[in-house]
mmCIF file of C-alpha atoms in Angstrom:
data_model
loop_
_atom_site.group_PDB
_atom_site.id
_atom_site.type_symbol
_atom_site.label_atom_id
_atom_site.label_comp_id
_atom_site.label_asym_id
_atom_site.label_seq_id
_atom_site.Cartn_x
_atom_site.Cartn_y
_atom_site.Cartn_z
ATOM 1 C CA MET A 1 36.032 -40.834 -47.046
ATOM 2 C CA LYS A 2 34.442 -42.641 -44.092
ATOM 3 C CA LYS A 3 35.793 -43.960 -40.803
ATOM 4 C CA THR A 4 34.271 -45.231 -37.595
ATOM 5 C CA LEU A 5 33.545 -42.823 -34.787
ATOM 6 C CA VAL A 6 35.882 -44.684 -32.425
ATOM 7 C CA SER A 7 38.839 -44.287 -34.777
ATOM 8 C CA ALA A 8 37.966 -40.647 -35.295
ATOM 9 C CA LEU A 9 38.219 -40.116 -31.553
ATOM 10 C CA THR A 10 41.953 -40.772 -31.738
ATOM 11 C CA ALA A 11 42.409 -37.726 -33.944
ATOM 12 C CA ALA A 12 40.084 -35.592 -31.841
ATOM 13 C CA LEU A 13 41.871 -36.602 -28.671
ATOM 14 C CA VAL A 14 45.316 -35.939 -30.126
ATOM 15 C CA VAL A 15 44.443 -32.379 -31.128
ATOM 16 C CA GLY A 16 43.626 -31.424 -27.574
ATOM 17 C CA ALA A 17 39.869 -31.630 -27.531
ATOM 18 C CA ALA A 18 40.046 -33.659 -24.330
ATOM 19 C CA SER A 19 41.746 -32.517 -21.165
ATOM 20 C CA THR A 20 44.206 -34.569 -19.153
ATOM 21 C CA THR A 21 41.666 -35.271 -16.416
ATOM 22 C CA PHE A 22 39.017 -37.631 -17.689
ATOM 23 C CA ALA A 23 35.402 -37.774 -16.587
ATOM 24 C CA ALA A 24 34.465 -40.538 -14.207
ATOM 25 C CA ALA A 25 30.795 -40.819 -15.141
ATOM 26 C CA ASN A 26 29.787 -43.166 -17.951
ATOM 27 C CA PRO A 27 27.874 -41.037 -20.504
ATOM 28 C CA PHE A 28 26.919 -43.837 -22.914
ATOM 29 C CA SER A 29 25.416 -47.240 -22.226
ATOM 30 C CA ASP A 30 27.357 -48.991 -25.033
ATOM 31 C CA VAL A 31 30.828 -47.767 -23.940
ATOM 32 C CA PRO A 32 31.793 -49.842 -20.859
ATOM 33 C CA ALA A 33 34.374 -48.618 -18.415
ATOM 34 C CA ASP A 34 36.939 -51.160 -19.636
ATOM 35 C CA HIS A 35 36.681 -50.051 -23.288
ATOM 36 C CA TRP A 36 39.990 -48.695 -24.656
ATOM 37 C CA ALA A 37 38.308 -45.424 -25.684
ATOM 38 C CA TYR A 38 36.214 -44.953 -22.519
ATOM 39 C CA ASP A 39 38.255 -42.073 -21.080
ATOM 40 C CA ALA A 40 38.346 -40.239 -24.414
ATOM 41 C CA VAL A 41 34.618 -40.722 -25.049
ATOM 42 C CA SER A 42 33.708 -39.570 -21.558
ATOM 43 C CA GLN A 43 35.815 -36.427 -21.697
ATOM 44 C CA LEU A 44 34.799 -35.496 -25.228
ATOM 45 C CA ALA A 45 31.148 -35.809 -24.211
ATOM 46 C CA THR A 46 31.799 -33.631 -21.167
ATOM 47 C CA ASP A 47 33.545 -31.035 -23.369
ATOM 48 C CA GLY A 48 30.640 -30.995 -25.818
ATOM 49 C CA VAL A 49 32.665 -32.257 -28.764
ATOM 50 C CA ILE A 50 30.423 -35.324 -29.157
ATOM 51 C CA GLU A 51 26.786 -35.838 -28.190
ATOM 52 C CA GLY A 52 25.828 -39.420 -29.041
ATOM 53 C CA TYR A 53 22.233 -40.376 -29.709
ATOM 54 C CA GLY A 54 18.997 -39.715 -27.901
ATOM 55 C CA ASP A 55 18.756 -43.324 -26.638
ATOM 56 C CA THR A 56 21.961 -42.868 -24.495
ATOM 57 C CA THR A 57 24.065 -44.869 -26.982
ATOM 58 C CA PHE A 58 27.315 -43.838 -28.619
ATOM 59 C CA GLN A 59 27.348 -46.321 -31.538
ATOM 60 C CA GLY A 60 31.120 -46.109 -31.958
ATOM 61 C CA ASP A 61 31.263 -48.716 -34.746
ATOM 62 C CA LYS A 62 28.882 -46.765 -36.947
ATOM 63 C CA ASN A 63 30.357 -45.085 -40.027
ATOM 64 C CA ILE A 64 30.245 -41.285 -39.933
ATOM 65 C CA THR A 65 30.085 -38.835 -42.779
ATOM 66 C CA ARG A 66 32.672 -36.200 -43.584
ATOM 67 C CA TYR A 67 30.248 -33.562 -42.373
ATOM 68 C CA GLU A 68 29.906 -35.260 -38.966
ATOM 69 C CA MET A 69 33.693 -35.447 -38.706
ATOM 70 C CA ALA A 70 33.924 -31.779 -39.623
ATOM 71 C CA GLN A 71 31.523 -30.956 -36.787
ATOM 72 C CA MET A 72 33.863 -32.677 -34.346
ATOM 73 C CA ILE A 73 36.866 -30.828 -35.729
ATOM 74 C CA ALA A 74 35.005 -27.509 -35.552
ATOM 75 C CA LYS A 75 34.157 -28.094 -31.890
ATOM 76 C CA ALA A 76 37.761 -29.072 -31.138
ATOM 77 C CA MET A 77 38.974 -25.907 -32.889
ATOM 78 C CA ALA A 78 36.514 -23.829 -30.874
ATOM 79 C CA LYS A 79 38.141 -24.991 -27.639
ATOM 80 C CA ASN A 80 41.422 -23.432 -28.830
ATOM 81 C CA THR A 81 43.598 -25.497 -26.469
ATOM 82 C CA ALA A 82 45.845 -27.292 -28.976
ATOM 83 C CA THR A 83 49.557 -26.397 -29.112
ATOM 84 C CA GLY A 84 52.721 -27.686 -30.818
ATOM 85 C CA ASN A 85 52.245 -30.957 -32.716
ATOM 86 C CA ASP A 86 48.596 -31.099 -31.680
ATOM 87 C CA LYS A 87 47.998 -27.730 -33.304
ATOM 88 C CA ALA A 88 49.775 -28.898 -36.461
ATOM 89 C CA LEU A 89 47.582 -31.997 -36.639
ATOM 90 C CA LEU A 90 44.461 -29.902 -36.070
ATOM 91 C CA ASP A 91 45.467 -27.603 -38.920
ATOM 92 C CA LYS A 92 46.042 -30.651 -41.150
ATOM 93 C CA LEU A 93 42.576 -32.024 -40.325
ATOM 94 C CA ALA A 94 41.067 -28.592 -40.919
ATOM 95 C CA ALA A 95 42.654 -28.519 -44.376
ATOM 96 C CA GLU A 96 41.390 -32.020 -45.150
ATOM 97 C CA PHE A 97 37.825 -31.084 -44.189
ATOM 98 C CA SER A 98 37.960 -27.479 -45.391
ATOM 99 C CA ASP A 99 34.909 -27.753 -47.661
ATOM 100 C CA GLU A 100 32.771 -29.235 -44.919
ATOM 101 C CA LEU A 101 34.025 -26.708 -42.392
ATOM 102 C CA ASN A 102 33.265 -23.862 -44.788
ATOM 103 C CA ASN A 103 29.742 -25.153 -45.290
ATOM 104 C CA LEU A 104 29.340 -25.544 -41.565
ATOM 105 C CA GLY A 105 30.557 -21.988 -41.067
ATOM 106 C CA VAL A 106 28.067 -20.692 -43.607
ATOM 107 C CA ARG A 107 25.242 -22.507 -41.874
ATOM 108 C CA VAL A 108 26.265 -21.147 -38.463
ATOM 109 C CA SER A 109 26.719 -17.645 -39.856
ATOM 110 C CA ASN A 110 23.316 -17.758 -41.535
ATOM 111 C CA LEU A 111 21.711 -18.981 -38.320
ATOM 112 C CA GLU A 112 23.301 -16.158 -36.336
ATOM 113 C CA ARG A 113 22.346 -13.640 -38.977
ATOM 114 C CA ASN A 114 18.735 -14.829 -39.047
ATOM 115 C CA ALA A 115 18.606 -14.525 -35.261
ATOM 116 C CA ASP A 116 19.968 -10.976 -35.485
ATOM 117 C CA LYS A 117 17.280 -10.014 -38.000
ATOM 118 C CA VAL A 118 14.565 -9.916 -35.338
ATOM 119 C CA LYS A 119 15.011 -7.628 -32.354
ATOM 120 C CA TRP A 120 12.664 -7.048 -29.439
ATOM 121 C CA ASN A 121 12.518 -3.889 -27.365
ATOM 122 C CA GLY A 122 9.876 -2.655 -25.012
ATOM 123 C CA THR A 123 8.908 -1.202 -21.665
ATOM 124 C CA ALA A 124 6.880 -1.930 -18.568
ATOM 125 C CA GLU A 125 5.378 1.358 -17.413
ATOM 126 C CA TYR A 126 3.491 2.521 -14.325
ATOM 127 C CA THR A 127 1.686 5.882 -14.419
ATOM 128 C CA ILE A 128 -0.149 7.796 -11.729
ATOM 129 C CA ASN A 129 -1.931 11.059 -12.522
ATOM 130 C CA ARG A 130 -4.005 13.428 -10.380
ATOM 131 C CA HIS A 131 -5.694 16.127 -12.451
ATOM 132 C CA ASN A 132 -8.019 18.557 -10.664
ATOM 133 C CA VAL A 133 -10.224 21.397 -11.872
ATOM 134 C CA GLU A 134 -11.392 24.028 -9.395
ATOM 135 C CA HIS A 135 -14.926 23.519 -7.996
ATOM 136 C CA GLN A 136 -15.347 20.156 -9.729
ATOM 137 C CA ALA A 137 -16.262 17.032 -7.804
ATOM 138 C CA ASP A 138 -13.649 14.302 -7.547
ATOM 139 C CA ALA A 139 -15.734 12.155 -9.899
ATOM 140 C CA ALA A 140 -15.311 14.779 -12.619
ATOM 141 C CA ASP A 141 -11.552 14.971 -12.186
ATOM 142 C CA ASP A 142 -9.105 12.801 -14.075
ATOM 143 C CA HIS A 143 -7.374 10.379 -11.715
ATOM 144 C CA THR A 144 -5.255 7.741 -13.449
ATOM 145 C CA ASN A 145 -3.571 4.665 -12.015
ATOM 146 C CA ASN A 146 -2.362 2.672 -15.011
ATOM 147 C CA VAL A 147 0.143 0.003 -16.014
ATOM 148 C CA LEU A 148 1.302 -0.505 -19.585
ATOM 149 C CA PHE A 149 3.295 -3.349 -21.126
ATOM 150 C CA ARG A 150 4.677 -2.502 -24.567
ATOM 151 C CA LEU A 151 6.571 -4.622 -27.090
ATOM 152 C CA GLU A 152 8.279 -3.082 -30.130
ATOM 153 C CA PRO A 153 9.690 -5.786 -32.430
ATOM 154 C CA SER A 154 11.780 -4.954 -35.497
ATOM 155 C CA ALA A 155 12.624 -7.431 -38.253
ATOM 156 C CA GLU A 156 15.137 -7.053 -41.077
ATOM 157 C CA ILE A 157 13.818 -8.131 -44.477
ATOM 158 C CA ASN A 158 16.943 -7.250 -46.458
ATOM 159 C CA SER A 159 19.572 -4.523 -46.521
ATOM 160 C CA ASN A 160 16.951 -1.911 -47.451
ATOM 161 C CA TRP A 161 13.720 -2.967 -45.763
ATOM 162 C CA HIS A 162 12.596 -3.479 -42.173
ATOM 163 C CA VAL A 163 9.245 -4.283 -40.587
ATOM 164 C CA ASN A 164 8.363 -2.662 -37.254
ATOM 165 C CA ALA A 165 5.444 -2.987 -34.868
ATOM 166 C CA ARG A 166 4.105 -1.861 -31.496
ATOM 167 C CA LEU A 167 1.878 -3.919 -29.206
ATOM 168 C CA ASP A 168 0.334 -2.397 -26.065
ATOM 169 C CA ALA A 169 -1.451 -3.965 -23.128
ATOM 170 C CA ASN A 170 -2.989 -1.505 -20.636
ATOM 171 C CA SER A 171 -4.638 -2.065 -17.304
ATOM 172 C CA ASN A 172 -6.313 0.550 -15.124
ATOM 173 C CA LEU A 173 -5.438 -0.475 -11.584
ATOM 174 C CA ALA A 174 -8.277 1.635 -10.200
ATOM 175 C CA THR A 175 -10.948 -0.458 -11.956
ATOM 176 C CA ASP A 176 -9.196 -3.588 -13.236
ATOM 177 C CA ALA A 177 -12.271 -4.286 -15.346
ATOM 178 C CA GLY A 178 -13.716 -4.021 -18.834
ATOM 179 C CA ASP A 179 -11.225 -4.277 -21.698
ATOM 180 C CA ASP A 180 -8.247 -3.548 -19.474
ATOM 181 C CA GLY A 181 -5.336 -5.838 -20.140
ATOM 182 C CA LYS A 182 -6.136 -6.688 -23.760
ATOM 183 C CA VAL A 183 -3.288 -6.520 -26.264
ATOM 184 C CA ASP A 184 -3.681 -3.989 -29.083
ATOM 185 C CA LEU A 185 -1.617 -3.913 -32.249
ATOM 186 C CA LYS A 186 -1.077 -0.172 -32.221
ATOM 187 C CA ARG A 187 1.421 0.114 -35.058
ATOM 188 C CA VAL A 188 2.832 -2.042 -37.844
ATOM 189 C CA TRP A 189 4.693 -0.761 -40.871
ATOM 190 C CA ALA A 190 7.339 -1.566 -43.462
ATOM 191 C CA GLN A 191 10.196 0.897 -43.887
ATOM 192 C CA GLY A 192 12.552 1.095 -46.836
ATOM 193 C CA ASN A 193 15.765 3.124 -46.881
ATOM 194 C CA TYR A 194 17.359 4.066 -50.206
ATOM 195 C CA GLY A 195 20.082 6.642 -49.797
ATOM 196 C CA ALA A 196 18.528 9.965 -48.847
ATOM 197 C CA PHE A 197 14.987 8.613 -49.325
ATOM 198 C CA THR A 198 12.923 6.731 -46.748
ATOM 199 C CA GLY A 199 9.498 5.229 -47.385
ATOM 200 C CA LYS A 200 6.967 3.931 -44.856
ATOM 201 C CA PHE A 201 3.785 1.931 -45.465
ATOM 202 C CA GLY A 202 1.302 0.691 -42.889
ATOM 203 C CA LYS A 203 0.169 2.085 -39.537
ATOM 204 C CA PHE A 204 2.705 4.374 -37.882
ATOM 205 C CA ALA A 205 3.247 7.746 -36.227
ATOM 206 C CA PRO A 206 3.058 10.908 -38.365
ATOM 207 C CA ILE A 207 5.239 13.995 -38.000
ATOM 208 C CA ASP A 208 4.891 16.093 -34.836
ATOM 209 C CA ASP A 209 4.228 13.020 -32.706
ATOM 210 C CA ASP A 210 6.194 14.799 -29.966
ATOM 211 C CA SER A 211 3.705 17.665 -29.740
ATOM 212 C CA ILE A 212 0.287 17.805 -31.451
ATOM 213 C CA MET A 213 -0.048 14.342 -33.083
ATOM 214 C CA ASP A 214 0.879 11.702 -30.509
ATOM 215 C CA THR A 215 -1.026 8.972 -32.333
ATOM 216 C CA GLU A 216 -0.848 6.713 -35.383
ATOM 217 C CA PHE A 217 -2.556 6.684 -38.765
ATOM 218 C CA SER A 218 -2.836 4.218 -41.651
ATOM 219 C CA GLY A 219 -1.149 5.258 -44.883
ATOM 220 C CA ALA A 220 2.211 6.012 -46.483
ATOM 221 C CA GLU A 221 5.044 8.472 -45.998
ATOM 222 C CA LEU A 222 8.016 9.527 -48.109
ATOM 223 C CA SER A 223 10.858 11.589 -46.688
ATOM 224 C CA TYR A 224 14.075 13.023 -48.081
ATOM 225 C CA ASN A 225 17.077 13.874 -45.875
ATOM 226 C CA LYS A 226 20.056 15.557 -47.475
ATOM 227 C CA GLY A 227 22.605 17.749 -45.754
ATOM 228 C CA ASN A 228 20.820 20.201 -43.470
ATOM 229 C CA TRP A 229 17.412 19.740 -45.095
ATOM 230 C CA ASN A 230 14.510 17.403 -44.494
ATOM 231 C CA VAL A 231 11.324 17.124 -46.572
ATOM 232 C CA VAL A 232 8.452 14.777 -45.704
ATOM 233 C CA ALA A 233 4.938 14.067 -46.993
ATOM 234 C CA GLY A 234 2.357 11.528 -45.834
ATOM 235 C CA ALA A 235 -1.242 10.586 -46.630
ATOM 236 C CA GLY A 236 -3.814 8.109 -45.376
ATOM 237 C CA ARG A 237 -6.728 7.721 -42.971
ATOM 238 C CA TRP A 238 -7.070 8.597 -39.286
ATOM 239 C CA SER A 239 -9.787 7.380 -36.939
ATOM 240 C CA GLY A 240 -8.737 9.401 -33.927
ATOM 241 C CA SER A 241 -7.633 7.788 -30.685
ATOM 242 C CA ASP A 242 -8.869 7.316 -27.132
ATOM 243 C CA ASP A 243 -7.427 10.650 -26.034
ATOM 244 C CA SER A 244 -7.774 12.597 -29.300
ATOM 245 C CA ASN A 245 -9.665 15.883 -29.470
ATOM 246 C CA PHE A 246 -11.295 15.093 -32.828
ATOM 247 C CA ASP A 247 -14.025 12.519 -32.207
ATOM 248 C CA PHE A 248 -14.948 10.811 -35.474
ATOM 249 C CA SER A 249 -17.476 8.556 -33.709
ATOM 250 C CA GLY A 250 -16.350 5.377 -35.421
ATOM 251 C CA ASP A 251 -15.827 7.107 -38.772
ATOM 252 C CA THR A 252 -12.440 8.048 -40.218
ATOM 253 C CA SER A 253 -10.913 11.160 -41.697
ATOM 254 C CA ASP A 254 -8.802 11.615 -44.806
ATOM 255 C CA TYR A 255 -5.462 12.858 -43.556
ATOM 256 C CA GLN A 256 -2.415 14.418 -45.220
ATOM 257 C CA TYR A 257 0.667 16.151 -43.849
ATOM 258 C CA TYR A 258 3.703 17.941 -45.239
ATOM 259 C CA GLY A 259 6.856 19.126 -43.529
ATOM 260 C CA LEU A 260 10.015 21.072 -44.279
ATOM 261 C CA GLY A 261 12.899 21.182 -41.818
ATOM 262 C CA TYR A 262 16.317 22.789 -41.612
ATOM 263 C CA MET A 263 19.093 22.118 -39.104
ATOM 264 C CA LEU A 264 22.334 24.048 -38.727
ATOM 265 C CA ASP A 265 24.759 23.347 -35.887
ATOM 266 C CA LYS A 266 22.844 24.190 -32.707
ATOM 267 C CA PHE A 267 19.710 25.553 -34.398
ATOM 268 C CA ASN A 268 16.771 23.776 -36.020
ATOM 269 C CA LEU A 269 13.619 25.110 -37.684
ATOM 270 C CA GLY A 270 10.560 23.409 -39.164
ATOM 271 C CA VAL A 271 7.292 24.282 -40.896
ATOM 272 C CA ASP A 272 4.529 21.639 -41.029
ATOM 273 C CA PHE A 273 0.951 21.376 -42.289
ATOM 274 C CA HIS A 274 -1.737 18.853 -41.259
ATOM 275 C CA GLU A 275 -5.005 18.497 -43.178
ATOM 276 C CA PHE A 276 -8.078 16.504 -42.075
ATOM 277 C CA SER A 277 -11.292 15.981 -44.043
ATOM 278 C CA SER A 278 -14.437 14.365 -42.573
ATOM 279 C CA ASP A 279 -18.168 15.068 -42.492
ATOM 280 C CA VAL A 280 -18.008 14.616 -38.722
ATOM 281 C CA LEU A 281 -16.156 17.948 -38.469
ATOM 282 C CA LYS A 282 -19.231 19.796 -39.761
ATOM 283 C CA ASN A 283 -20.952 19.197 -36.432
ATOM 284 C CA ALA A 284 -17.916 19.230 -34.166
ATOM 285 C CA THR A 285 -18.563 20.767 -30.750
ATOM 286 C CA ASN A 286 -16.849 24.114 -30.130
ATOM 287 C CA TYR A 287 -15.483 24.010 -33.657
ATOM 288 C CA LYS A 288 -17.157 26.238 -36.244
ATOM 289 C CA THR A 289 -20.011 28.653 -35.594
ATOM 290 C CA GLY A 290 -20.060 30.058 -39.106
ATOM 291 C CA GLU A 291 -20.398 28.106 -42.329
ATOM 292 C CA ALA A 292 -20.056 24.365 -41.716
ATOM 293 C CA THR A 293 -16.830 22.837 -42.994
ATOM 294 C CA ASP A 294 -15.522 19.301 -43.188
ATOM 295 C CA GLN A 295 -11.910 20.528 -43.026
ATOM 296 C CA ALA A 296 -9.407 20.936 -40.227
ATOM 297 C CA ASP A 297 -6.267 22.602 -41.575
ATOM 298 C CA ILE A 298 -3.495 23.077 -39.016
ATOM 299 C CA TRP A 299 -0.241 24.821 -39.803
ATOM 300 C CA MET A 300 2.678 24.760 -37.441
ATOM 301 C CA VAL A 301 6.084 26.422 -36.922
ATOM 302 C CA LYS A 302 8.640 24.870 -34.583
ATOM 303 C CA ALA A 303 12.188 25.742 -33.564
ATOM 304 C CA GLY A 304 14.916 24.715 -31.165
ATOM 305 C CA TYR A 305 18.297 25.899 -30.006
ATOM 306 C CA LYS A 306 20.958 23.953 -28.096
ATOM 307 C CA PHE A 307 23.106 26.285 -26.006
ATOM 308 C CA ASP A 308 25.585 23.591 -24.935
ATOM 309 C CA ASN A 309 25.628 19.941 -23.910
ATOM 310 C CA ASN A 310 23.393 20.675 -20.932
ATOM 311 C CA SER A 311 20.948 23.384 -21.991
ATOM 312 C CA ALA A 312 18.382 23.600 -24.789
ATOM 313 C CA LEU A 313 15.284 25.610 -25.645
ATOM 314 C CA ASN A 314 12.522 24.469 -27.985
ATOM 315 C CA GLY A 315 8.964 25.406 -28.853
ATOM 316 C CA PHE A 316 6.186 25.546 -31.431
ATOM 317 C CA TYR A 317 3.141 27.502 -32.516
ATOM 318 C CA ALA A 318 0.173 25.786 -34.219
ATOM 319 C CA GLU A 319 -3.136 27.161 -35.525
ATOM 320 C CA ASN A 320 -6.267 25.624 -37.007
ATOM 321 C CA HIS A 321 -7.512 28.294 -39.388
ATOM 322 C CA ASP A 322 -10.865 26.509 -39.862
ATOM 323 C CA ALA A 323 -11.804 26.804 -36.176
ATOM 324 C CA ASP A 324 -13.408 29.750 -34.388
ATOM 325 C CA TYR A 325 -12.626 28.550 -30.872
ATOM 326 C CA PHE A 326 -9.605 26.930 -29.225
ATOM 327 C CA GLU A 327 -7.815 27.358 -32.546
ATOM 328 C CA LYS A 328 -4.315 28.108 -31.208
ATOM 329 C CA ALA A 329 -1.687 26.080 -29.416
ATOM 330 C CA TYR A 330 1.871 26.886 -28.433
ATOM 331 C CA SER A 331 4.599 25.723 -26.082
ATOM 332 C CA ALA A 332 8.017 26.924 -24.940
ATOM 333 C CA GLU A 333 10.258 24.578 -22.953
ATOM 334 C CA TYR A 334 13.702 24.866 -21.401
ATOM 335 C CA ASN A 335 15.601 21.629 -20.770
ATOM 336 C CA TYR A 336 18.621 21.102 -18.520
ATOM 337 C CA LYS A 337 20.679 17.940 -18.928
ATOM 338 C CA GLY A 338 18.668 14.746 -19.548
ATOM 339 C CA ALA A 339 17.967 11.301 -18.126
ATOM 340 C CA GLU A 340 19.804 8.689 -20.240
ATOM 341 C CA GLN A 341 18.165 5.320 -19.636
ATOM 342 C CA GLU A 342 21.382 3.322 -20.165
ATOM 343 C CA ASN A 343 23.407 5.474 -17.720
ATOM 344 C CA LYS A 344 22.637 5.083 -14.035
ATOM 345 C CA GLY A 345 22.586 8.337 -12.083
ATOM 346 C CA THR A 346 21.838 10.650 -15.005
ATOM 347 C CA TRP A 347 19.004 13.127 -14.633
ATOM 348 C CA GLY A 348 17.252 16.004 -16.323
ATOM 349 C CA ALA A 349 14.890 18.842 -15.490
ATOM 350 C CA TRP A 350 12.672 21.203 -17.450
ATOM 351 C CA ALA A 351 10.336 24.164 -17.168
ATOM 352 C CA ALA A 352 7.659 25.041 -19.730
ATOM 353 C CA TYR A 353 4.635 27.139 -20.492
ATOM 354 C CA ARG A 354 1.945 25.527 -22.642
ATOM 355 C CA TYR A 355 -1.234 26.899 -24.195
ATOM 356 C CA LEU A 356 -3.169 24.014 -25.771
ATOM 357 C CA GLY A 357 -6.313 24.975 -27.639
ATOM 358 C CA GLN A 358 -7.883 21.609 -28.378
ATOM 359 C CA ASN A 359 -8.821 22.341 -31.992
ATOM 360 C CA ALA A 360 -5.126 22.929 -32.786
ATOM 361 C CA VAL A 361 -3.969 19.787 -30.963
ATOM 362 C CA PRO A 362 -5.676 16.718 -32.473
ATOM 363 C CA SER A 363 -3.805 14.324 -30.154
ATOM 364 C CA SER A 364 -1.617 15.992 -27.545
ATOM 365 C CA THR A 365 1.583 14.356 -26.397
ATOM 366 C CA PHE A 366 1.833 16.386 -23.184
ATOM 367 C CA ASP A 367 1.167 14.643 -19.885
ATOM 368 C CA ALA A 368 0.799 17.366 -17.261
ATOM 369 C CA VAL A 369 -0.980 20.092 -19.266
ATOM 370 C CA GLN A 370 -4.126 18.879 -20.994
ATOM 371 C CA PRO A 371 -5.868 20.230 -24.129
ATOM 372 C CA GLY A 372 -8.101 23.182 -23.290
ATOM 373 C CA GLU A 373 -5.647 24.448 -20.647
ATOM 374 C CA LYS A 374 -2.902 27.046 -20.327
ATOM 375 C CA ALA A 375 -0.389 26.309 -17.590
ATOM 376 C CA TRP A 376 3.157 26.337 -16.325
ATOM 377 C CA GLU A 377 4.862 22.974 -16.017
ATOM 378 C CA ILE A 378 7.975 21.856 -14.182
ATOM 379 C CA GLY A 379 9.430 18.359 -14.151
ATOM 380 C CA THR A 380 12.401 16.133 -13.525
ATOM 381 C CA ALA A 381 13.540 12.666 -14.584
ATOM 382 C CA TYR A 382 16.126 10.398 -12.945
ATOM 383 C CA VAL A 383 17.764 7.032 -13.723
ATOM 384 C CA PRO A 384 18.176 5.168 -10.386
ATOM 385 C CA PHE A 385 19.241 1.974 -12.140
ATOM 386 C CA LYS A 386 20.273 1.167 -15.689
ATOM 387 C CA ASN A 387 17.216 1.087 -18.001
ATOM 388 C CA VAL A 388 14.904 2.359 -15.244
ATOM 389 C CA VAL A 389 13.628 5.941 -15.637
ATOM 390 C CA ALA A 390 11.428 7.753 -13.119
ATOM 391 C CA GLN A 391 9.820 11.118 -13.811
ATOM 392 C CA VAL A 392 7.573 13.607 -12.011
ATOM 393 C CA ARG A 393 5.696 16.539 -13.557
ATOM 394 C CA TYR A 394 3.606 19.274 -11.986
ATOM 395 C CA ALA A 395 1.418 21.773 -13.841
ATOM 396 C CA GLN A 396 -0.684 24.678 -12.610
ATOM 397 C CA GLY A 397 -2.790 27.097 -14.642
ATOM 398 C CA LYS A 398 -6.288 27.731 -15.936
ATOM 399 C CA GLN A 399 -8.800 26.513 -18.440
ATOM 400 C CA ILE A 400 -8.693 28.460 -21.711
ATOM 401 C CA GLU A 401 -11.587 30.913 -21.913
ATOM 402 C CA ASP A 402 -12.947 31.108 -25.450
ATOM 403 C CA GLY A 403 -16.521 31.987 -26.347
ATOM 404 C CA SER A 404 -18.903 30.738 -23.665
ATOM 405 C CA PHE A 405 -17.517 27.229 -23.386
ATOM 406 C CA THR A 406 -15.340 27.434 -20.250
ATOM 407 C CA ASN A 407 -15.166 29.491 -17.089
ATOM 408 C CA GLY A 408 -11.414 29.821 -16.836
ATOM 409 C CA GLN A 409 -11.247 27.698 -13.704
ATOM 410 C CA ASP A 410 -7.951 26.894 -12.016
ATOM 411 C CA VAL A 411 -6.379 23.548 -12.854
ATOM 412 C CA HIS A 412 -3.441 21.650 -11.450
ATOM 413 C CA ASN A 413 -1.988 18.269 -12.227
ATOM 414 C CA VAL A 414 0.504 15.913 -10.573
ATOM 415 C CA PHE A 415 1.921 13.290 -12.936
ATOM 416 C CA GLY A 416 4.350 10.476 -12.141
ATOM 417 C CA ARG A 417 5.726 7.629 -14.237
ATOM 418 C CA VAL A 418 8.300 4.841 -13.962
ATOM 419 C CA ASN A 419 9.574 2.985 -17.042
ATOM 420 C CA PHE A 420 11.473 -0.306 -17.063
ATOM 421 C CA TYR A 421 13.097 -0.629 -20.489
ATOM 422 C CA PHE A 422 14.336 -3.841 -22.071
#
């Protein structure tokens, strides 16, 4: 079935696609103002029901296909202004072109679905940090003035698999030189979910990335979540990171981890084990004074308790049983309320005591207390605007005295950060 576009306009106009007030401007060069269909063509173009051709022509005498007619009907239906007899005629046209409309709907649905498969999240972050050690010159202290731009895309492959990534661009505002500002692909992995099982492959964060392993490694992980229990195991290679305490000097370490967790109402408990193997560890500074070993075996116990919707207590204890010095790390933290980035005006506060022996904390996630220190920390976070979170932390304590490596000097740190999430 074919008809000319001009004759098709009659049907489109009747079903209410055009309003009663017609456009004055002439949208097409081949439809003069005295043409019988001028008002209809002008209004339908204004309403987006018809588009014409790229050369400003309408070509009203050209035959159109059923699919092109269906597009016009679909656009008229989308306006949803037809009533009475007009609505009846629109329904009749919809029935006549039902196959084409169904195909059009499938195409639109697929397009929308494909667009929904890829999602982009990220943050723009500004951090200022003033870390001082007693009797040290300013040059030896750690003063940070940094901006970070982070993108975290996620793409759906099918109902079971997703691909995720993290891209970071850092710039030190104090120097604004060197490699600052380059974009690093920090993480990229595929994740498959099959019932209680979840598998990961690629470069991603291991367990305990909220305490002793704030980093990423290359490998695979399999986890099982059922009821109150969680079991996880991962294996791969780790090359350390810019702020890690294990310096592999360009080499990498074999790395495995295992975890067992249990959660019941307000209480949670976990036991984890991290194992590293590298020849570099045989000569690690402050590591082993006895027989040389290429192992770093760290076991960890962690627990948390939520008193109510506002109060919670959590902590951990970790130990590297292959190290003679700085082999222990632990933390206890009390949290009150919490800053929710999507809710303006929400806030949270916390107080903690942290003891971070660097050989038990391969890559610390803590901002105010650094590895090799024991200190009290207090902090607060506030959401002044939706998706904007500001936080301030202050820590005061001492260096950990172990062997003859440190003098137990006083340390204090002021840390501030603002995140703009999108």
